[in-house]
Amino acid sequence: MENKSNTGVNVKRLTEQALIIAIIVLMAFTPLGYISTPIIKLTLITIPVAVGAMFLGPKGGAVSGLTFGLTSVYAALTSPSPMMAAFMMVSPVKCIILCVVPRILEGFLCGLIFEALKKGLKGKAIAYYIGGISCPVLNTILFMGTVVLFFYNCDYVNTMKEALGVGNPIAFIIAAVGVQAAIEAVCCGLVSGVVTHSLSKILRRS
């Protein structure tokens, strides 16, 4: 009976993870994943990554983040933005690491943060929203931190620094993505918090 029960749980978990992966892939290759405005481009794929991390735990979050990262690698190879094209010219290996590793860590750490919040706040709704916000915030910090680590002195970033009028890494990150990061954190955090909290109630998960 115990083996059958464990098998059922594993199948259910794999099914849920597969659904999250499918949603991430769908969003990555359709307009659902990004919203372009005249000023900034908002990334919405952190929403399913956050849901995966909070609903399936740190491991599920890491798998969700890996999926996000692999779709970013595909985009960088097939239809790169000017920034990613420039980074590819500098180092394809570092560019692939930039696309993948921060996203894996983003999902994994979001899962850990949510587990701690759920225990500390005893499953209160606010835990879901804070956990949801942590995912886009981590995405920005880890991605831009890796940009600074690998590409801070490349020609493309030097041109950006001159245009933005900044002279240190922290100021560069804030000037380059500060507004976008704040909007993404609020939008993605609220949506992922609502979705995960609602699913937890419907499926009776604490």
PDB file of C-alpha atoms in Angstrom:
ATOM      1  CA  MET A   1       0.000   0.000   0.000  1.00  0.00           C
ATOM      2  CA  GLU A   2       2.823   2.405   0.871  1.00  0.00           C
ATOM      3  CA  ASN A   3       4.594   1.790  -2.442  1.00  0.00           C
ATOM      4  CA  LYS A   4       1.361   2.397  -4.370  1.00  0.00           C
ATOM      5  CA  SER A   5       0.798   5.590  -2.392  1.00  0.00           C
ATOM      6  CA  ASN A   6       4.334   6.829  -3.078  1.00  0.00           C
ATOM      7  CA  THR A   7       3.972   5.988  -6.753  1.00  0.00           C
ATOM      8  CA  GLY A   8       0.741   7.955  -6.908  1.00  0.00           C
ATOM      9  CA  VAL A   9       2.364  10.969  -5.261  1.00  0.00           C
ATOM     10  CA  ASN A  10       5.341  10.810  -7.656  1.00  0.00           C
ATOM     11  CA  VAL A  11       3.103  10.586 -10.716  1.00  0.00           C
ATOM     12  CA  LYS A  12       1.038  13.529  -9.475  1.00  0.00           C
ATOM     13  CA  ARG A  13       4.164  15.592  -8.825  1.00  0.00           C
ATOM     14  CA  LEU A  14       5.614  14.755 -12.257  1.00  0.00           C
ATOM     15  CA  THR A  15       2.323  15.698 -13.877  1.00  0.00           C
ATOM     16  CA  GLU A  16       2.261  19.038 -12.063  1.00  0.00           C
ATOM     17  CA  GLN A  17       5.885  19.716 -12.989  1.00  0.00           C
ATOM     18  CA  ALA A  18       5.201  18.833 -16.629  1.00  0.00           C
ATOM     19  CA  LEU A  19       2.296  21.281 -16.644  1.00  0.00           C
ATOM     20  CA  ILE A  20       4.498  24.068 -15.284  1.00  0.00           C
ATOM     21  CA  ILE A  21       7.154  23.285 -17.903  1.00  0.00           C
ATOM     22  CA  ALA A  22       4.543  23.366 -20.660  1.00  0.00           C
ATOM     23  CA  ILE A  23       3.263  26.758 -19.490  1.00  0.00           C
ATOM     24  CA  ILE A  24       6.798  28.192 -19.400  1.00  0.00           C
ATOM     25  CA  VAL A  25       7.543  26.936 -22.923  1.00  0.00           C
ATOM     26  CA  LEU A  26       4.208  28.268 -24.186  1.00  0.00           C
ATOM     27  CA  MET A  27       4.850  31.683 -22.677  1.00  0.00           C
ATOM     28  CA  ALA A  28       8.446  31.774 -23.928  1.00  0.00           C
ATOM     29  CA  PHE A  29       7.469  31.231 -27.558  1.00  0.00           C
ATOM     30  CA  THR A  30       4.331  33.358 -27.662  1.00  0.00           C
ATOM     31  CA  PRO A  31       3.596  36.989 -26.762  1.00  0.00           C
ATOM     32  CA  LEU A  32       2.292  35.742 -23.397  1.00  0.00           C
ATOM     33  CA  GLY A  33       5.795  35.643 -21.939  1.00  0.00           C
ATOM     34  CA  TYR A  34       6.753  39.240 -22.534  1.00  0.00           C
ATOM     35  CA  ILE A  35       4.954  42.557 -22.678  1.00  0.00           C
ATOM     36  CA  SER A  36       6.672  45.185 -24.788  1.00  0.00           C
ATOM     37  CA  THR A  37       6.017  48.828 -24.040  1.00  0.00           C
ATOM     38  CA  PRO A  38       7.518  51.902 -25.720  1.00  0.00           C
ATOM     39  CA  ILE A  39       9.958  52.149 -22.828  1.00  0.00           C
ATOM     40  CA  ILE A  40      10.581  48.687 -21.348  1.00  0.00           C
ATOM     41  CA  LYS A  41       9.999  44.978 -21.966  1.00  0.00           C
ATOM     42  CA  LEU A  42       8.394  43.135 -19.068  1.00  0.00           C
ATOM     43  CA  THR A  43       9.235  39.472 -18.475  1.00  0.00           C
ATOM     44  CA  LEU A  44       6.221  37.483 -17.271  1.00  0.00           C
ATOM     45  CA  ILE A  45       7.793  34.015 -17.354  1.00  0.00           C
ATOM     46  CA  THR A  46       8.803  34.412 -13.729  1.00  0.00           C
ATOM     47  CA  ILE A  47       5.117  33.858 -12.892  1.00  0.00           C
ATOM     48  CA  PRO A  48       5.064  30.091 -13.700  1.00  0.00           C
ATOM     49  CA  VAL A  49       8.578  29.748 -12.280  1.00  0.00           C
ATOM     50  CA  ALA A  50       7.370  31.227  -8.989  1.00  0.00           C
ATOM     51  CA  VAL A  51       4.262  29.039  -8.998  1.00  0.00           C
ATOM     52  CA  GLY A  52       6.440  25.974  -9.616  1.00  0.00           C
ATOM     53  CA  ALA A  53       8.816  26.955  -6.830  1.00  0.00           C
ATOM     54  CA  MET A  54       6.081  27.599  -4.269  1.00  0.00           C
ATOM     55  CA  PHE A  55       3.857  24.707  -5.288  1.00  0.00           C
ATOM     56  CA  LEU A  56       6.546  22.051  -5.880  1.00  0.00           C
ATOM     57  CA  GLY A  57       9.337  23.239  -3.586  1.00  0.00           C
ATOM     58  CA  PRO A  58      12.961  24.206  -4.275  1.00  0.00           C
ATOM     59  CA  LYS A  59      13.622  21.239  -6.599  1.00  0.00           C
ATOM     60  CA  GLY A  60      10.503  21.980  -8.616  1.00  0.00           C
ATOM     61  CA  GLY A  61      11.535  25.617  -8.708  1.00  0.00           C
ATOM     62  CA  ALA A  62      14.990  24.686  -9.984  1.00  0.00           C
ATOM     63  CA  VAL A  63      13.478  22.580 -12.784  1.00  0.00           C
ATOM     64  CA  SER A  64      11.100  25.413 -13.667  1.00  0.00           C
ATOM     65  CA  GLY A  65      13.986  27.882 -13.677  1.00  0.00           C
ATOM     66  CA  LEU A  66      16.055  25.528 -15.840  1.00  0.00           C
ATOM     67  CA  THR A  67      13.217  25.417 -18.368  1.00  0.00           C
ATOM     68  CA  PHE A  68      13.090  29.211 -18.415  1.00  0.00           C
ATOM     69  CA  GLY A  69      16.855  29.312 -18.880  1.00  0.00           C
ATOM     70  CA  LEU A  70      16.842  26.849 -21.770  1.00  0.00           C
ATOM     71  CA  THR A  71      14.183  28.867 -23.593  1.00  0.00           C
ATOM     72  CA  SER A  72      16.406  31.919 -23.095  1.00  0.00           C
ATOM     73  CA  VAL A  73      19.357  30.033 -24.611  1.00  0.00           C
ATOM     74  CA  TYR A  74      17.229  29.105 -27.630  1.00  0.00           C
ATOM     75  CA  ALA A  75      16.178  32.734 -28.054  1.00  0.00           C
ATOM     76  CA  ALA A  76      19.788  33.907 -27.714  1.00  0.00           C
ATOM     77  CA  LEU A  77      20.866  31.486 -30.448  1.00  0.00           C
ATOM     78  CA  THR A  78      17.987  32.044 -32.876  1.00  0.00           C
ATOM     79  CA  SER A  79      16.671  35.585 -32.377  1.00  0.00           C
ATOM     80  CA  PRO A  80      18.918  37.395 -29.893  1.00  0.00           C
ATOM     81  CA  SER A  81      18.311  40.868 -28.575  1.00  0.00           C
ATOM     82  CA  PRO A  82      21.098  43.370 -29.326  1.00  0.00           C
ATOM     83  CA  MET A  83      22.494  42.793 -25.820  1.00  0.00           C
ATOM     84  CA  MET A  84      22.516  38.996 -26.089  1.00  0.00           C
ATOM     85  CA  ALA A  85      23.999  39.181 -29.596  1.00  0.00           C
ATOM     86  CA  ALA A  86      26.821  41.325 -28.222  1.00  0.00           C
ATOM     87  CA  PHE A  87      27.412  38.924 -25.319  1.00  0.00           C
ATOM     88  CA  MET A  88      27.452  35.964 -27.715  1.00  0.00           C
ATOM     89  CA  MET A  89      30.234  37.684 -29.644  1.00  0.00           C
ATOM     90  CA  VAL A  90      32.259  38.056 -26.448  1.00  0.00           C
ATOM     91  CA  SER A  91      31.752  34.491 -25.140  1.00  0.00           C
ATOM     92  CA  PRO A  92      29.043  32.007 -26.149  1.00  0.00           C
ATOM     93  CA  VAL A  93      29.811  29.846 -23.101  1.00  0.00           C
ATOM     94  CA  LYS A  94      29.429  32.729 -20.652  1.00  0.00           C
ATOM     95  CA  CYS A  95      26.270  33.830 -22.436  1.00  0.00           C
ATOM     96  CA  ILE A  96      24.729  30.370 -22.044  1.00  0.00           C
ATOM     97  CA  ILE A  97      25.702  30.360 -18.358  1.00  0.00           C
ATOM     98  CA  LEU A  98      24.081  33.792 -18.046  1.00  0.00           C
ATOM     99  CA  CYS A  99      20.839  32.462 -19.520  1.00  0.00           C
ATOM    100  CA  VAL A 100      20.664  29.265 -17.463  1.00  0.00           C
ATOM    101  CA  VAL A 101      22.378  29.431 -14.062  1.00  0.00           C
ATOM    102  CA  PRO A 102      20.643  32.553 -12.635  1.00  0.00           C
ATOM    103  CA  ARG A 103      17.267  31.090 -13.630  1.00  0.00           C
ATOM    104  CA  ILE A 104      17.955  27.759 -11.906  1.00  0.00           C
ATOM    105  CA  LEU A 105      19.044  29.586  -8.752  1.00  0.00           C
ATOM    106  CA  GLU A 106      16.045  31.921  -9.008  1.00  0.00           C
ATOM    107  CA  GLY A 107      13.587  29.016  -8.879  1.00  0.00           C
ATOM    108  CA  PHE A 108      15.503  27.086  -6.238  1.00  0.00           C
ATOM    109  CA  LEU A 109      15.925  30.064  -3.899  1.00  0.00           C
ATOM    110  CA  CYS A 110      12.305  31.143  -4.384  1.00  0.00           C
ATOM    111  CA  GLY A 111      11.262  27.668  -3.214  1.00  0.00           C
ATOM    112  CA  LEU A 112      13.495  27.907  -0.154  1.00  0.00           C
ATOM    113  CA  ILE A 113      12.243  31.387   0.699  1.00  0.00           C
ATOM    114  CA  PHE A 114       8.627  30.293   0.417  1.00  0.00           C
ATOM    115  CA  GLU A 115       9.183  27.230   2.614  1.00  0.00           C
ATOM    116  CA  ALA A 116      10.688  29.477   5.307  1.00  0.00           C
ATOM    117  CA  LEU A 117       7.852  31.999   4.957  1.00  0.00           C
ATOM    118  CA  LYS A 118       5.199  29.304   5.126  1.00  0.00           C
ATOM    119  CA  LYS A 119       6.639  28.008   8.393  1.00  0.00           C
ATOM    120  CA  GLY A 120       7.264  31.425   9.886  1.00  0.00           C
ATOM    121  CA  LEU A 121       3.911  32.883   8.879  1.00  0.00           C
ATOM    122  CA  LYS A 122       2.021  29.619   9.447  1.00  0.00           C
ATOM    123  CA  GLY A 123       0.588  29.439   5.940  1.00  0.00           C
ATOM    124  CA  LYS A 124      -0.864  32.966   5.903  1.00  0.00           C
ATOM    125  CA  ALA A 125      -1.728  34.426   2.508  1.00  0.00           C
ATOM    126  CA  ILE A 126       1.020  37.047   2.734  1.00  0.00           C
ATOM    127  CA  ALA A 127       3.612  34.247   2.478  1.00  0.00           C
ATOM    128  CA  TYR A 128       2.435  33.518  -1.068  1.00  0.00           C
ATOM    129  CA  TYR A 129       2.767  37.125  -2.177  1.00  0.00           C
ATOM    130  CA  ILE A 130       6.191  37.644  -0.630  1.00  0.00           C
ATOM    131  CA  GLY A 131       7.326  34.344  -2.131  1.00  0.00           C
ATOM    132  CA  GLY A 132       5.918  35.386  -5.500  1.00  0.00           C
ATOM    133  CA  ILE A 133       7.684  38.743  -5.408  1.00  0.00           C
ATOM    134  CA  SER A 134      10.972  37.085  -4.493  1.00  0.00           C
ATOM    135  CA  CYS A 135      11.120  35.276  -7.839  1.00  0.00           C
ATOM    136  CA  PRO A 136      11.275  38.299 -10.200  1.00  0.00           C
ATOM    137  CA  VAL A 137      13.504  40.120  -7.712  1.00  0.00           C
ATOM    138  CA  LEU A 138      15.915  37.179  -7.676  1.00  0.00           C
ATOM    139  CA  ASN A 139      15.719  36.979 -11.460  1.00  0.00           C
ATOM    140  CA  THR A 140      16.843  40.596 -11.776  1.00  0.00           C
ATOM    141  CA  ILE A 141      19.568  40.415  -9.132  1.00  0.00           C
ATOM    142  CA  LEU A 142      21.052  37.120 -10.309  1.00  0.00           C
ATOM    143  CA  PHE A 143      20.829  37.884 -14.036  1.00  0.00           C
ATOM    144  CA  MET A 144      22.239  41.405 -13.809  1.00  0.00           C
ATOM    145  CA  GLY A 145      24.812  40.285 -11.241  1.00  0.00           C
ATOM    146  CA  THR A 146      26.043  37.709 -13.750  1.00  0.00           C
ATOM    147  CA  VAL A 147      26.086  40.348 -16.489  1.00  0.00           C
ATOM    148  CA  VAL A 148      28.337  42.459 -14.289  1.00  0.00           C
ATOM    149  CA  LEU A 149      30.518  39.454 -13.415  1.00  0.00           C
ATOM    150  CA  PHE A 150      31.037  38.320 -17.011  1.00  0.00           C
ATOM    151  CA  PHE A 151      30.485  41.318 -19.274  1.00  0.00           C
ATOM    152  CA  TYR A 152      30.888  44.521 -17.268  1.00  0.00           C
ATOM    153  CA  ASN A 153      33.920  45.685 -19.286  1.00  0.00           C
ATOM    154  CA  CYS A 154      32.734  44.623 -22.738  1.00  0.00           C
ATOM    155  CA  ASP A 155      32.066  47.282 -25.386  1.00  0.00           C
ATOM    156  CA  TYR A 156      28.275  46.913 -25.287  1.00  0.00           C
ATOM    157  CA  VAL A 157      28.053  47.452 -21.516  1.00  0.00           C
ATOM    158  CA  ASN A 158      30.603  50.282 -21.649  1.00  0.00           C
ATOM    159  CA  THR A 159      28.369  52.024 -24.190  1.00  0.00           C
ATOM    160  CA  MET A 160      25.368  51.509 -21.897  1.00  0.00           C
ATOM    161  CA  LYS A 161      27.288  52.904 -18.918  1.00  0.00           C
ATOM    162  CA  GLU A 162      28.214  56.009 -20.878  1.00  0.00           C
ATOM    163  CA  ALA A 163      24.643  56.510 -22.067  1.00  0.00           C
ATOM    164  CA  LEU A 164      23.283  56.061 -18.537  1.00  0.00           C
ATOM    165  CA  GLY A 165      26.006  58.171 -16.972  1.00  0.00           C
ATOM    166  CA  VAL A 166      26.966  55.622 -14.312  1.00  0.00           C
ATOM    167  CA  GLY A 167      30.347  54.487 -13.101  1.00  0.00           C
ATOM    168  CA  ASN A 168      29.861  51.527 -10.765  1.00  0.00           C
ATOM    169  CA  PRO A 169      28.097  48.154 -11.029  1.00  0.00           C
ATOM    170  CA  ILE A 170      25.263  48.873  -8.566  1.00  0.00           C
ATOM    171  CA  ALA A 171      24.408  52.185 -10.197  1.00  0.00           C
ATOM    172  CA  PHE A 172      24.540  50.473 -13.594  1.00  0.00           C
ATOM    173  CA  ILE A 173      22.047  47.778 -12.563  1.00  0.00           C
ATOM    174  CA  ILE A 174      19.653  50.286 -10.994  1.00  0.00           C
ATOM    175  CA  ALA A 175      19.805  52.639 -13.981  1.00  0.00           C
ATOM    176  CA  ALA A 176      19.505  49.862 -16.550  1.00  0.00           C
ATOM    177  CA  VAL A 177      16.643  47.814 -15.086  1.00  0.00           C
ATOM    178  CA  GLY A 178      15.441  49.517 -11.907  1.00  0.00           C
ATOM    179  CA  VAL A 179      12.016  50.614 -13.193  1.00  0.00           C
ATOM    180  CA  GLN A 180      11.451  47.373 -15.101  1.00  0.00           C
ATOM    181  CA  ALA A 181      12.450  45.269 -12.086  1.00  0.00           C
ATOM    182  CA  ALA A 182      10.050  47.136  -9.786  1.00  0.00           C
ATOM    183  CA  ILE A 183       7.100  46.730 -12.167  1.00  0.00           C
ATOM    184  CA  GLU A 184       7.885  43.046 -12.760  1.00  0.00           C
ATOM    185  CA  ALA A 185       8.183  42.391  -9.032  1.00  0.00           C
ATOM    186  CA  VAL A 186       4.749  43.865  -8.314  1.00  0.00           C
ATOM    187  CA  CYS A 187       2.923  42.381 -11.313  1.00  0.00           C
ATOM    188  CA  CYS A 188       4.501  38.924 -11.270  1.00  0.00           C
ATOM    189  CA  GLY A 189       4.488  38.727  -7.484  1.00  0.00           C
ATOM    190  CA  LEU A 190       0.791  39.497  -7.214  1.00  0.00           C
ATOM    191  CA  VAL A 191      -0.244  37.131 -10.009  1.00  0.00           C
ATOM    192  CA  SER A 192       1.904  34.210  -8.863  1.00  0.00           C
ATOM    193  CA  GLY A 193       0.793  34.778  -5.265  1.00  0.00           C
ATOM    194  CA  VAL A 194      -2.893  34.696  -6.210  1.00  0.00           C
ATOM    195  CA  VAL A 195      -2.473  31.636  -8.440  1.00  0.00           C
ATOM    196  CA  THR A 196      -0.464  29.595  -5.948  1.00  0.00           C
ATOM    197  CA  HIS A 197      -2.643  30.535  -2.973  1.00  0.00           C
ATOM    198  CA  SER A 198      -5.780  29.652  -4.922  1.00  0.00           C
ATOM    199  CA  LEU A 199      -4.360  26.338  -6.132  1.00  0.00           C
ATOM    200  CA  SER A 200      -3.263  25.450  -2.613  1.00  0.00           C
ATOM    201  CA  LYS A 201      -6.815  26.025  -1.349  1.00  0.00           C
ATOM    202  CA  ILE A 202      -8.433  24.130  -4.196  1.00  0.00           C
ATOM    203  CA  LEU A 203      -6.072  21.162  -3.849  1.00  0.00           C
ATOM    204  CA  ARG A 204      -6.008  21.464  -0.060  1.00  0.00           C
ATOM    205  CA  ARG A 205      -2.293  21.941   0.287  1.00  0.00           C
ATOM    206  CA  SER A 206      -1.061  23.874   3.279  1.00  0.00           C
TER     207      SER A 206
END
